[in-house]
Tab-separated table of C-alpha atoms in Angstrom:
chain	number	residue	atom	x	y	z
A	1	UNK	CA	18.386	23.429	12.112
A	2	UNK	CA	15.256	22.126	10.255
A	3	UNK	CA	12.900	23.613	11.931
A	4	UNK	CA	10.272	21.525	14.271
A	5	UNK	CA	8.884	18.392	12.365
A	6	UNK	CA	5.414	17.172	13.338
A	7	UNK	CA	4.598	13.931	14.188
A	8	UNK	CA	4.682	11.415	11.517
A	9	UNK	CA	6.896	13.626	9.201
A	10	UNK	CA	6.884	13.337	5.629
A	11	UNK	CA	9.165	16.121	4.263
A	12	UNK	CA	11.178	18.931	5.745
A	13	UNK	CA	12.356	21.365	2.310
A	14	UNK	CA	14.059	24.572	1.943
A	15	UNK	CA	15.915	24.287	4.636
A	16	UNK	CA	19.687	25.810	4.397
A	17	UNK	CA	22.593	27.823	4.586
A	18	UNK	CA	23.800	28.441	1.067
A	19	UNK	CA	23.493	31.186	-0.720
A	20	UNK	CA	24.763	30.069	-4.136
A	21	UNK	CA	21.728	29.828	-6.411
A	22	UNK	CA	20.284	26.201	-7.581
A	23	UNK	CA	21.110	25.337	-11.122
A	24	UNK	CA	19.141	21.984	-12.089
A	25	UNK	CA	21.694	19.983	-13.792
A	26	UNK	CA	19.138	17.895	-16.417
A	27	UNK	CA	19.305	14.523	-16.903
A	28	UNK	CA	22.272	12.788	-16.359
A	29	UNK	CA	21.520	9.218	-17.541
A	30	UNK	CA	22.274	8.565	-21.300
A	31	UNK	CA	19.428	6.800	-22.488
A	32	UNK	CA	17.262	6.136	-19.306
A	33	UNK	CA	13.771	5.764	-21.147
A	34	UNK	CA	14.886	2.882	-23.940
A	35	UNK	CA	13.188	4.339	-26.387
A	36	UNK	CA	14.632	2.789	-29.359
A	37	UNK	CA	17.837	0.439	-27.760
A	38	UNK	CA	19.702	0.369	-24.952
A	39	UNK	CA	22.654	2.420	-26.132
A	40	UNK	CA	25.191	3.840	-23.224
A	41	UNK	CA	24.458	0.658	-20.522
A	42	UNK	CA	27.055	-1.842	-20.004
A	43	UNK	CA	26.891	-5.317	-19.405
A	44	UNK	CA	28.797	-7.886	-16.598
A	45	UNK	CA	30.452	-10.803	-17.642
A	46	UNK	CA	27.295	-12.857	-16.485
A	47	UNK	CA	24.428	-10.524	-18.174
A	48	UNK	CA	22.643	-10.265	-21.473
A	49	UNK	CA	21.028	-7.022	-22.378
A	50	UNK	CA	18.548	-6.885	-24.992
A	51	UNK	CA	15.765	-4.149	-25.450
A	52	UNK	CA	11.525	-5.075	-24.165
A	53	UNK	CA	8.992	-2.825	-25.055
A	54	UNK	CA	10.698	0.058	-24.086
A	55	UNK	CA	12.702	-1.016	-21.187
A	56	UNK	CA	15.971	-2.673	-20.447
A	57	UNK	CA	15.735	-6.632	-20.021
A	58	UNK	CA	18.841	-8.051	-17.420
A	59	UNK	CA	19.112	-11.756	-18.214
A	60	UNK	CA	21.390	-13.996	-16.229
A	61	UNK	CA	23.682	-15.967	-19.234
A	62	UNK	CA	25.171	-18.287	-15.932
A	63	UNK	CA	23.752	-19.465	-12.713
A	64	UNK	CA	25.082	-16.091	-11.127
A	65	UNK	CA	23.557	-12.715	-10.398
A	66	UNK	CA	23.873	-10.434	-13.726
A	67	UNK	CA	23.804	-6.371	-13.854
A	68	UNK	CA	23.889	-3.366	-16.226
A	69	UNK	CA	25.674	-0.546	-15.391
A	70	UNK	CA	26.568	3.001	-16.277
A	71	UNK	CA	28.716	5.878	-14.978
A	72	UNK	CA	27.312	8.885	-14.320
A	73	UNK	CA	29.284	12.366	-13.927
A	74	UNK	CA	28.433	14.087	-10.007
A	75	UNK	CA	30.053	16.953	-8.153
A	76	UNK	CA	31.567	16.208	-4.651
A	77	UNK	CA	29.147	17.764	-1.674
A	78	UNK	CA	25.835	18.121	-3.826
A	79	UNK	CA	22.642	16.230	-3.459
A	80	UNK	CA	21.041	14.086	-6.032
A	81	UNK	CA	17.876	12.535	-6.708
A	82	UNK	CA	17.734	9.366	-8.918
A	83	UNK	CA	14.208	7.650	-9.692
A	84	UNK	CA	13.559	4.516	-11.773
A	85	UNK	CA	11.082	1.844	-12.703
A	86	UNK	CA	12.029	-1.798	-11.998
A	87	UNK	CA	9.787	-5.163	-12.976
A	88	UNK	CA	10.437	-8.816	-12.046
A	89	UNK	CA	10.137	-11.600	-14.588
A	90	UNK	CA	11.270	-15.356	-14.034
A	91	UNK	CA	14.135	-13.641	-11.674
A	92	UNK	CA	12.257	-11.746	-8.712
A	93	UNK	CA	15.462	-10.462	-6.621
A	94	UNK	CA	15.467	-6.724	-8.578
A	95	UNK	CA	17.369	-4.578	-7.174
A	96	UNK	CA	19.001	-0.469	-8.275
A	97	UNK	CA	22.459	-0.113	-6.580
A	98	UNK	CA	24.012	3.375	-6.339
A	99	UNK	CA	27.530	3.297	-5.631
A	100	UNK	CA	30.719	6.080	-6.259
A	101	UNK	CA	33.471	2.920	-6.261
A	102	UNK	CA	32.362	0.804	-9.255
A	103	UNK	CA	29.874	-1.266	-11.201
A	104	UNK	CA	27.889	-3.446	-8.592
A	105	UNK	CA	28.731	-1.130	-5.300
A	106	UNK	CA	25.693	0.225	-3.237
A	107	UNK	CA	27.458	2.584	-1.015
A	108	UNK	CA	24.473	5.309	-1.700
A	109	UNK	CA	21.908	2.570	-0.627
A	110	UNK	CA	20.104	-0.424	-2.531
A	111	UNK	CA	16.695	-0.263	-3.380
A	112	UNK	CA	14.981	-3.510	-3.611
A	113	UNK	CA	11.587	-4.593	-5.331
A	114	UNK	CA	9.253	-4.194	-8.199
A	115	UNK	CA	7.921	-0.922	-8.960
A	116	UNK	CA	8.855	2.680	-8.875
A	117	UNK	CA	11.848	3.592	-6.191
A	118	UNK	CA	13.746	7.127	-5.611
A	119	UNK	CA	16.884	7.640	-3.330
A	120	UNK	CA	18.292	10.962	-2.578
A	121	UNK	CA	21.914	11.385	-1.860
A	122	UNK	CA	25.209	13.481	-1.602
A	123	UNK	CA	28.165	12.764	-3.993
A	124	UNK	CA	31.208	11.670	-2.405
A	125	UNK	CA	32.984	11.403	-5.508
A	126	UNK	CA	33.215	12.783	-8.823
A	127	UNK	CA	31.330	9.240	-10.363
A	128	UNK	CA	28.092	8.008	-9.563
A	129	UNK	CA	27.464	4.000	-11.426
A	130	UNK	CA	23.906	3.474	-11.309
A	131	UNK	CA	23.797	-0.645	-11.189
A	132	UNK	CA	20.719	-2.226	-12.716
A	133	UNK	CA	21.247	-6.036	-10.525
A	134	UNK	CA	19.231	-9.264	-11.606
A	135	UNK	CA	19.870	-10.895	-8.165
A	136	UNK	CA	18.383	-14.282	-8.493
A	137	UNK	CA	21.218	-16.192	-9.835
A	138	UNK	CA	18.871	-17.772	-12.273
A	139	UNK	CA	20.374	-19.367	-15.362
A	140	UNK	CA	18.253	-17.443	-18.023
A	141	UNK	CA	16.302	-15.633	-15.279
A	142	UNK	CA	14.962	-12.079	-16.544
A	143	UNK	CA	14.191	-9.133	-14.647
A	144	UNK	CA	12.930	-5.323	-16.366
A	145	UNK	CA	14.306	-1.247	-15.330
A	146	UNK	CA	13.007	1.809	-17.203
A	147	UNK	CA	12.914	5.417	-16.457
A	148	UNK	CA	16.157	5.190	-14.877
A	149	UNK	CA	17.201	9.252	-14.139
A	150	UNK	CA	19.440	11.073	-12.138
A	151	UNK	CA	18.952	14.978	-11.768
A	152	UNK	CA	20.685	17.309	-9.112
A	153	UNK	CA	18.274	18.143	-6.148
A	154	UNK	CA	17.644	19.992	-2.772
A	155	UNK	CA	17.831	18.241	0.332
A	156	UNK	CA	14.781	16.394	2.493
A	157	UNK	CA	15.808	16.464	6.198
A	158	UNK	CA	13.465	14.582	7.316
A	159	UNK	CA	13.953	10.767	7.580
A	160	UNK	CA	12.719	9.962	4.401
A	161	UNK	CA	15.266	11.491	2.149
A	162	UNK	CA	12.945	12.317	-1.166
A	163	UNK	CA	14.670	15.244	-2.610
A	164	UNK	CA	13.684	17.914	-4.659
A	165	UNK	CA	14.864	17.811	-8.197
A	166	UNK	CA	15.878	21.364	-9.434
A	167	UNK	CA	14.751	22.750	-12.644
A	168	UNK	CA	16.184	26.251	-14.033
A	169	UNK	CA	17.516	28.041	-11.545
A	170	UNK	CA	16.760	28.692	-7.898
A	171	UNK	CA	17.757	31.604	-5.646
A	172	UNK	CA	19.051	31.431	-2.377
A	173	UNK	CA	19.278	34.728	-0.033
A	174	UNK	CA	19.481	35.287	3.180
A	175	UNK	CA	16.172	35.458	5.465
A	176	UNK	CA	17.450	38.768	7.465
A	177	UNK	CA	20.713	40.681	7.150
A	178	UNK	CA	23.178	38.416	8.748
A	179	UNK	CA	21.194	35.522	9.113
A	180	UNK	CA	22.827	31.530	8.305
A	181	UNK	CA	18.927	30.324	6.654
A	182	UNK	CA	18.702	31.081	3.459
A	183	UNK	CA	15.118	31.893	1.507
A	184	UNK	CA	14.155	30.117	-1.460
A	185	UNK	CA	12.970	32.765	-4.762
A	186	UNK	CA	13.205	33.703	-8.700
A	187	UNK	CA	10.045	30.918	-8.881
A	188	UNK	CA	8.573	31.161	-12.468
A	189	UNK	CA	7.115	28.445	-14.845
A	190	UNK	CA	10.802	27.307	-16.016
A	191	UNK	CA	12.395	27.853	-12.101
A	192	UNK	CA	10.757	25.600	-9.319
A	193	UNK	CA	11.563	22.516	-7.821
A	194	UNK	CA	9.654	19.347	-7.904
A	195	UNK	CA	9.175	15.966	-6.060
A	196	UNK	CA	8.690	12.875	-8.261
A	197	UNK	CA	5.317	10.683	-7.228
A	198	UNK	CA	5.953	10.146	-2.813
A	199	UNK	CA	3.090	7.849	-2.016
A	200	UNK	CA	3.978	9.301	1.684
A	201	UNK	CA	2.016	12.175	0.561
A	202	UNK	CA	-1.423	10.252	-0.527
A	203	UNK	CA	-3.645	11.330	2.875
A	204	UNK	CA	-6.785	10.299	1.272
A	205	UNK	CA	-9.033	12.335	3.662
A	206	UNK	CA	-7.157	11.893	6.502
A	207	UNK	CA	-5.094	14.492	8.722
A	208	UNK	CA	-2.420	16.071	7.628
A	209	UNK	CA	-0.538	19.258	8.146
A	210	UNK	CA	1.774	21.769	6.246
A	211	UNK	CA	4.341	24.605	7.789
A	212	UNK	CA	5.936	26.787	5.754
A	213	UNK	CA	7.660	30.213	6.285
A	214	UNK	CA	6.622	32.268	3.231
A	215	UNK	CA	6.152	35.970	2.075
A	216	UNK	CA	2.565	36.640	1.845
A	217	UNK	CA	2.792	40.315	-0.034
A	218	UNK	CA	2.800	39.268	-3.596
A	219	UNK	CA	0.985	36.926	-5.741
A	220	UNK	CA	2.260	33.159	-6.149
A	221	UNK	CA	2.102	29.512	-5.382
A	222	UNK	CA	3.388	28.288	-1.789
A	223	UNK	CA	3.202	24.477	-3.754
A	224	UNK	CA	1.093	22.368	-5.606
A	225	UNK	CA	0.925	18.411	-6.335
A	226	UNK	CA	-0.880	16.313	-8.590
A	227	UNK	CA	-1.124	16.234	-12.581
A	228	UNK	CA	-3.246	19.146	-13.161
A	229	UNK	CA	-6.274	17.848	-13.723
A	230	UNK	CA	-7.466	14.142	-12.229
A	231	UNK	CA	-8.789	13.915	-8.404
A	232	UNK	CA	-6.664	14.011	-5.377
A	233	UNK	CA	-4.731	17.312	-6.991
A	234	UNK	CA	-4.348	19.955	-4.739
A	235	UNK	CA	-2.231	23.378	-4.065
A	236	UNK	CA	-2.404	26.305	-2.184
A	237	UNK	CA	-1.798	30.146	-3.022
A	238	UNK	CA	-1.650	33.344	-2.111
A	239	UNK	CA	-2.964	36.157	-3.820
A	240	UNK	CA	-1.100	39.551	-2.424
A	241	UNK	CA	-2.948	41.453	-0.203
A	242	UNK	CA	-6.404	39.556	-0.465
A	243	UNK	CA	-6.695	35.696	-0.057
A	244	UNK	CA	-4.946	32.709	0.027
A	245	UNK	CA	-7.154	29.474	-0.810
A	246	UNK	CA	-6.285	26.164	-0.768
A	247	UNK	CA	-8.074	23.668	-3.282
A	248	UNK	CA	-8.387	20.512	-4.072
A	249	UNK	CA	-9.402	18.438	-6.989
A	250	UNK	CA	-12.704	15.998	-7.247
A	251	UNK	CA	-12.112	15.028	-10.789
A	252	UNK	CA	-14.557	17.488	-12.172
A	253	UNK	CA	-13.294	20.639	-10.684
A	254	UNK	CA	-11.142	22.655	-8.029
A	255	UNK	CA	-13.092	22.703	-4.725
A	256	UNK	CA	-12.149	25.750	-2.745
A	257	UNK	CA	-11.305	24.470	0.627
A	258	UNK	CA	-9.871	27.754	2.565
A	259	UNK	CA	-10.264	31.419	1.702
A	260	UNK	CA	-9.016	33.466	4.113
A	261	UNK	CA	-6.660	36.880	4.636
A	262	UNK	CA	-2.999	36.695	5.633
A	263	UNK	CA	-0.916	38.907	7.335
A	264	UNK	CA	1.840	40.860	5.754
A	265	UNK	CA	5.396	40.437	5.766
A	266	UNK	CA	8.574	38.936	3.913
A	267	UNK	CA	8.335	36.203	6.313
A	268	UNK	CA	4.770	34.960	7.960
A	269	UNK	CA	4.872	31.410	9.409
A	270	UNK	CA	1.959	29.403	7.961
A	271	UNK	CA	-0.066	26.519	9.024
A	272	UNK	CA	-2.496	24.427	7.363
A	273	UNK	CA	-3.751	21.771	9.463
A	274	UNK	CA	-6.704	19.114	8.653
A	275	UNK	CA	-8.497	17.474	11.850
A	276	UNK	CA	-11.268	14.845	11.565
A	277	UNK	CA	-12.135	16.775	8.219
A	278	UNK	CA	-11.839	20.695	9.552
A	279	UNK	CA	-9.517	22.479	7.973
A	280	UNK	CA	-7.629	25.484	10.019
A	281	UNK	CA	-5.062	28.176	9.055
A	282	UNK	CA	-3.129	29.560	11.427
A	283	UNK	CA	-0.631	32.467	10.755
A	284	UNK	CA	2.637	33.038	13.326
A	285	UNK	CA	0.990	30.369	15.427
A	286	UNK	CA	-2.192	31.708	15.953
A	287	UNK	CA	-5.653	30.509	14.211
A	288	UNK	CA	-7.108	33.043	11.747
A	289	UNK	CA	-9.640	30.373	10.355
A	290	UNK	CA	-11.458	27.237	10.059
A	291	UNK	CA	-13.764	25.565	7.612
A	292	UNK	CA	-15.853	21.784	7.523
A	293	UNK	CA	-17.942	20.240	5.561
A	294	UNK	CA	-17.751	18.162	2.260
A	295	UNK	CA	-14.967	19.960	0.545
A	296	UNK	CA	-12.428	19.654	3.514
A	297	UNK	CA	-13.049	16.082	3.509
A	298	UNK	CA	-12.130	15.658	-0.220
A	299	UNK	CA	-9.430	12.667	-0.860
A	300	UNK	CA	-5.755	14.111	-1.816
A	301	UNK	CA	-4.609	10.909	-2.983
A	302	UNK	CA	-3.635	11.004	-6.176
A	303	UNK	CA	-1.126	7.612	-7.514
A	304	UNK	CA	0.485	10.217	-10.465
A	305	UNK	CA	1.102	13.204	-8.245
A	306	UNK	CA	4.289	15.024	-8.581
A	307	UNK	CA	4.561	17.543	-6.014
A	308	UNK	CA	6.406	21.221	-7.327
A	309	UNK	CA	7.498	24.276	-5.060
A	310	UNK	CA	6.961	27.804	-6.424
A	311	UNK	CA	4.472	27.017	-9.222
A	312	UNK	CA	0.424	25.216	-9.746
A	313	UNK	CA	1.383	22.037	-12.427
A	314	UNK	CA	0.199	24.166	-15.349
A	315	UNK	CA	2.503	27.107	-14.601
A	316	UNK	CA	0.700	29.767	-13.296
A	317	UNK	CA	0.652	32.104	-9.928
A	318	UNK	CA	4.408	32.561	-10.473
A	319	UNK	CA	6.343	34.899	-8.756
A	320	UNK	CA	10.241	35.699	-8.939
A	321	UNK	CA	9.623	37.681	-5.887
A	322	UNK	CA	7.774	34.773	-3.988
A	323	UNK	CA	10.046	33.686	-0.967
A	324	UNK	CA	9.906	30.332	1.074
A	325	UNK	CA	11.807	28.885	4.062
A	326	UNK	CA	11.603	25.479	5.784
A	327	UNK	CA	8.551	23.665	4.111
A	328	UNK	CA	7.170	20.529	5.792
A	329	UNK	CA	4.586	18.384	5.413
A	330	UNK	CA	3.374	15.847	7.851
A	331	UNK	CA	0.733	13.484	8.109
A	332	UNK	CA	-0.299	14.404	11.789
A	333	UNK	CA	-1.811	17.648	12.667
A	334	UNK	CA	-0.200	19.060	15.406
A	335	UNK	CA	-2.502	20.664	18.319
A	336	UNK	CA	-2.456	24.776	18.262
A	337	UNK	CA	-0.337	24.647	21.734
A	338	UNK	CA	2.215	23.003	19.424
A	339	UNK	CA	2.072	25.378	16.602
A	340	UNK	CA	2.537	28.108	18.747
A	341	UNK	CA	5.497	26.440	20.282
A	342	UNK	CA	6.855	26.059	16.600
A	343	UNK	CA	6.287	29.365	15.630
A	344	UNK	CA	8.177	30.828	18.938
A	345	UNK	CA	10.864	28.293	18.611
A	346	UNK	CA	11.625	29.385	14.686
A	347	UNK	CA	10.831	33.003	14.722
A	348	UNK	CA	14.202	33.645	16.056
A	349	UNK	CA	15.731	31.815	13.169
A	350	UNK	CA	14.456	35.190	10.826
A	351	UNK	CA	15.842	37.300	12.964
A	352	UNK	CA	19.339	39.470	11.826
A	353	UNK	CA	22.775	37.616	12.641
A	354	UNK	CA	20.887	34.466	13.619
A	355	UNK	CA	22.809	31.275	13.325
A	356	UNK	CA	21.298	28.042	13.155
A	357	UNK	CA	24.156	25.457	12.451
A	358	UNK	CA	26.396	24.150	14.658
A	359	UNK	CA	30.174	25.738	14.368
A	360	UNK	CA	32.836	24.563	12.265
A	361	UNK	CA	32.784	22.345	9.120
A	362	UNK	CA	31.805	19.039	11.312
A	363	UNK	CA	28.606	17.664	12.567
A	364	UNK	CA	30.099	14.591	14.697
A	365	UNK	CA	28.723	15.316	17.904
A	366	UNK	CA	31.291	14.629	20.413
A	367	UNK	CA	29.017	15.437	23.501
A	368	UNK	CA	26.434	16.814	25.143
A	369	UNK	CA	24.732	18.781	28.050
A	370	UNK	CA	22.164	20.548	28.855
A	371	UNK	CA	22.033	23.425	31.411
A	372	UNK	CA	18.774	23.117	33.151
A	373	UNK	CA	19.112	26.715	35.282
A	374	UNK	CA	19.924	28.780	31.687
A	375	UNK	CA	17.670	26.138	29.501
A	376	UNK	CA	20.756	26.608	27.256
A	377	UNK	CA	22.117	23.103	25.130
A	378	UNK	CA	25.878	22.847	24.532
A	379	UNK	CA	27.019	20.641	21.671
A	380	UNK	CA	30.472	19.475	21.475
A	381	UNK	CA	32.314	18.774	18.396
A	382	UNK	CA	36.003	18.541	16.955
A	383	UNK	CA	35.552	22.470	16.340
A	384	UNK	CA	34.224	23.559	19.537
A	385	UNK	CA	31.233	24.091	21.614
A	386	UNK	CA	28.164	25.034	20.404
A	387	UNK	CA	25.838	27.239	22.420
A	388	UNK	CA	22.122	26.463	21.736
A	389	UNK	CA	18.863	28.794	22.827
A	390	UNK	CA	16.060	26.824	21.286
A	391	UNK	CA	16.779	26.694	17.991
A	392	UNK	CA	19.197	29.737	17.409
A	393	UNK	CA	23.161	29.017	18.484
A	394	UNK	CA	23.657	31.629	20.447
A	395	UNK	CA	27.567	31.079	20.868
A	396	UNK	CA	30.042	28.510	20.603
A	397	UNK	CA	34.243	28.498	21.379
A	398	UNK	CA	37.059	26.951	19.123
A	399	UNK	CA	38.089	24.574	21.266
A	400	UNK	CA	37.870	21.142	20.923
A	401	UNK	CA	35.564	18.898	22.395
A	402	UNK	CA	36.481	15.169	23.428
A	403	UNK	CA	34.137	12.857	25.113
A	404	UNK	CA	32.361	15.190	27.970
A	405	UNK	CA	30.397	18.349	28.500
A	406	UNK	CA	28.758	19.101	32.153
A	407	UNK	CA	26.808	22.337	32.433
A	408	UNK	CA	25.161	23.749	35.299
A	409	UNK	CA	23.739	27.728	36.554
A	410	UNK	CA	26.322	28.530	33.438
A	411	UNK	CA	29.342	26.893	34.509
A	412	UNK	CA	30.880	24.640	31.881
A	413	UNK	CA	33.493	21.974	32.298
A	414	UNK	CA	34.357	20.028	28.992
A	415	UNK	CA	36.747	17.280	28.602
């Protein structure tokens, strides 16, 4: 379970079961910026690859599509984020396959286009080959790639699948004794984990909305995006038992947006919401305050925004102690009957020996029902049945399921 995601979703972070600590893995591209050649890139039978201020140029030597490629070292079951830079020339058909099979494969997705492009995936095998395609078929046709990099990252479950990339190391633990959701911690200015540039996250001054489960007793930085200085930066903090403001850059200086008192725990459910330029904060779904006026309505679009968990872009309210749980960001703001709903729905997630996956190692769901007398879901899959209340599984059984649950006033019949 992700936890509830609002309307038009953007990002749903920190959301898992493990409890082995993040280790960023670096780069893993040889040579991805060109800074001097293009050293550690292969070319097809079809392609000539020459260096162009700074970037790779993919030229078609035949009336066929050309590609560079390299191989890239991955470990089965963890998530990756690769980002790169692509530019048409005569050839416009540019295209970044990722593949685990060979050169010119896209079985991790194609992106298409000129301009900057990002794909988050899982490793199925042991070798990623990152595929730099000039698709036109062009004799002589040209097409550009730069910043090509691969770096191991935590998982986006919403549907736009824009990981995190880890840097240093990130620790995982438990949100109450027992419990399958894990916290995020051990934040400091070498440990956090950051988004590269999501236009998805440019609101201007529109609505938008951010949830986050989040210790409030310490100092620290829930998040932060931007480049530290231009307009459209913004990030929010909290400052231990006092305040926790949220600001956002004009260009000349941080504008203090929201001020306000939290309560205290290892685990308070946050809400900041913007509406037709008011900006509320509710805590464990119920408003503690609201602000309008000129600063609310400040734009947060900033085109070189990276967006980092744990830490403000020039390193500071840092906390190893800081913990975070299911961060997501949305560009609708979701009414306070829904954020109350949220916060009931999840609270039981925190709770000791809560489970929130389904049972067993698969997530092919076989079948389904739902018992309208107990309001309970039952989810059938190849290791059993799992028992749903709201968000929490409640119970499952080891059994099989095939192709049929019925469930009614608690009686269960399963095929």
């Amino acid at each position: 379970t992700s936890g509830w995601m609002p309307g038009d979703i953007k990002g749903a972070f920190l959301a898992d079961t493990d409890t082995v600590s993040l280790v960023g893995s670096g780069e893993l591209v040889t040579n991805g910026t060109f800074g001097t050649n293009i050293a550690g890139w292969t070319a097809s039978a079809t392609a000539s690859l020459s260096l162009d201020a700074n970037r790779i140029k993919v030229t078609n030597t035949t009336a066929a599509t050309s590609f560079a490629f390299q191989a890239v070292p991955t470990v089965i079951g963890e998530t990756y984020t690769a980002t790169f830079d692509t530019t048409v020339g005569t050839s416009t058909n540019v295209i970044v396959q990722l593949g685990n099979s060979g050169a010119g494969g896209g079985q991790y997705g194609n992106v298409a286009g000129a301009g900057f492009g990002q794909n988050t995936f899982v490793a199925v095998s042991t070798t990623l080959y990152i595929t730099l395609l000039n698709g036109n078929g062009i004799n002589g046709g040209t097409c550009f790639f730069d910043n090509i990099s691969v770096k191991l990252a935590d998982a986006d479950r919403s549907v736009n699948n824009k990981g995190l990339v880890v840097n240093g190391t990130i620790t995982r633990t438990a949100v109450a004794t027992g419990a399958e959701l894990v916290g995020y911690s051990g934040f400091s200015a070498s440990n956090y984990l950051e988004q590269p540039y999501n236009a998805g996250l440019d609101f201007g001054t529109g609505d938008f909305s951010i949830l986050v489960w989040a210790r409030t007793n310490i100092n620290g930085t829930f998040f932060s995006r931007g480049d530290g200085v231009s307009a459209g930066s913004w990030f929010w903090r909290h400052l231990g038992n006092s305040t926790a403001p949220f600001y956002i850059h004009n260009g000349t200086s941080l504008q203090l947006v929201l001020n306000v008192a939290l309560p205290q725990a290892d685990f308070v459910f946050l809400t900041l919401v913007r509406r037709s330029g008011v900006v509320s904060l509710y805590a464990n779904g119920q408003l503690i305050s609201s602000v309008s006026g000129t600063n609310p309505a400040l734009s947060m679009t900033n085109l070189t925004a990276k967006l980092r968990i744990g830490e403000q872009q020039d390193a500071s309210y840092v906390s190893p102690q800081e913990k975070q749980a299911l961060l997501r960001i949305s560009a609708t703001a979701p009414s306070e009957a829904q954020i109350a709903k949220i916060y009931n729905d999840e609270k039981f997630l925190f709770q000791e020996n809560a489970a929130c996956t389904l049972y067993g190692t698969s997530d092919a769901v076989t079948a389904l029902a739902h018992d309208d007398t107990t309001d309970l879901l039952h989810v059938g899959t190849s290791a059993g049945r799992s028992v749903f209340d709201g968000l929490r599984r409640v119970s499952n059984t080891t059994v099989a399921v095939g192709t049929a649950i019925s469930a009614s006033n608690n009686l269960i019949v399963e095929e």
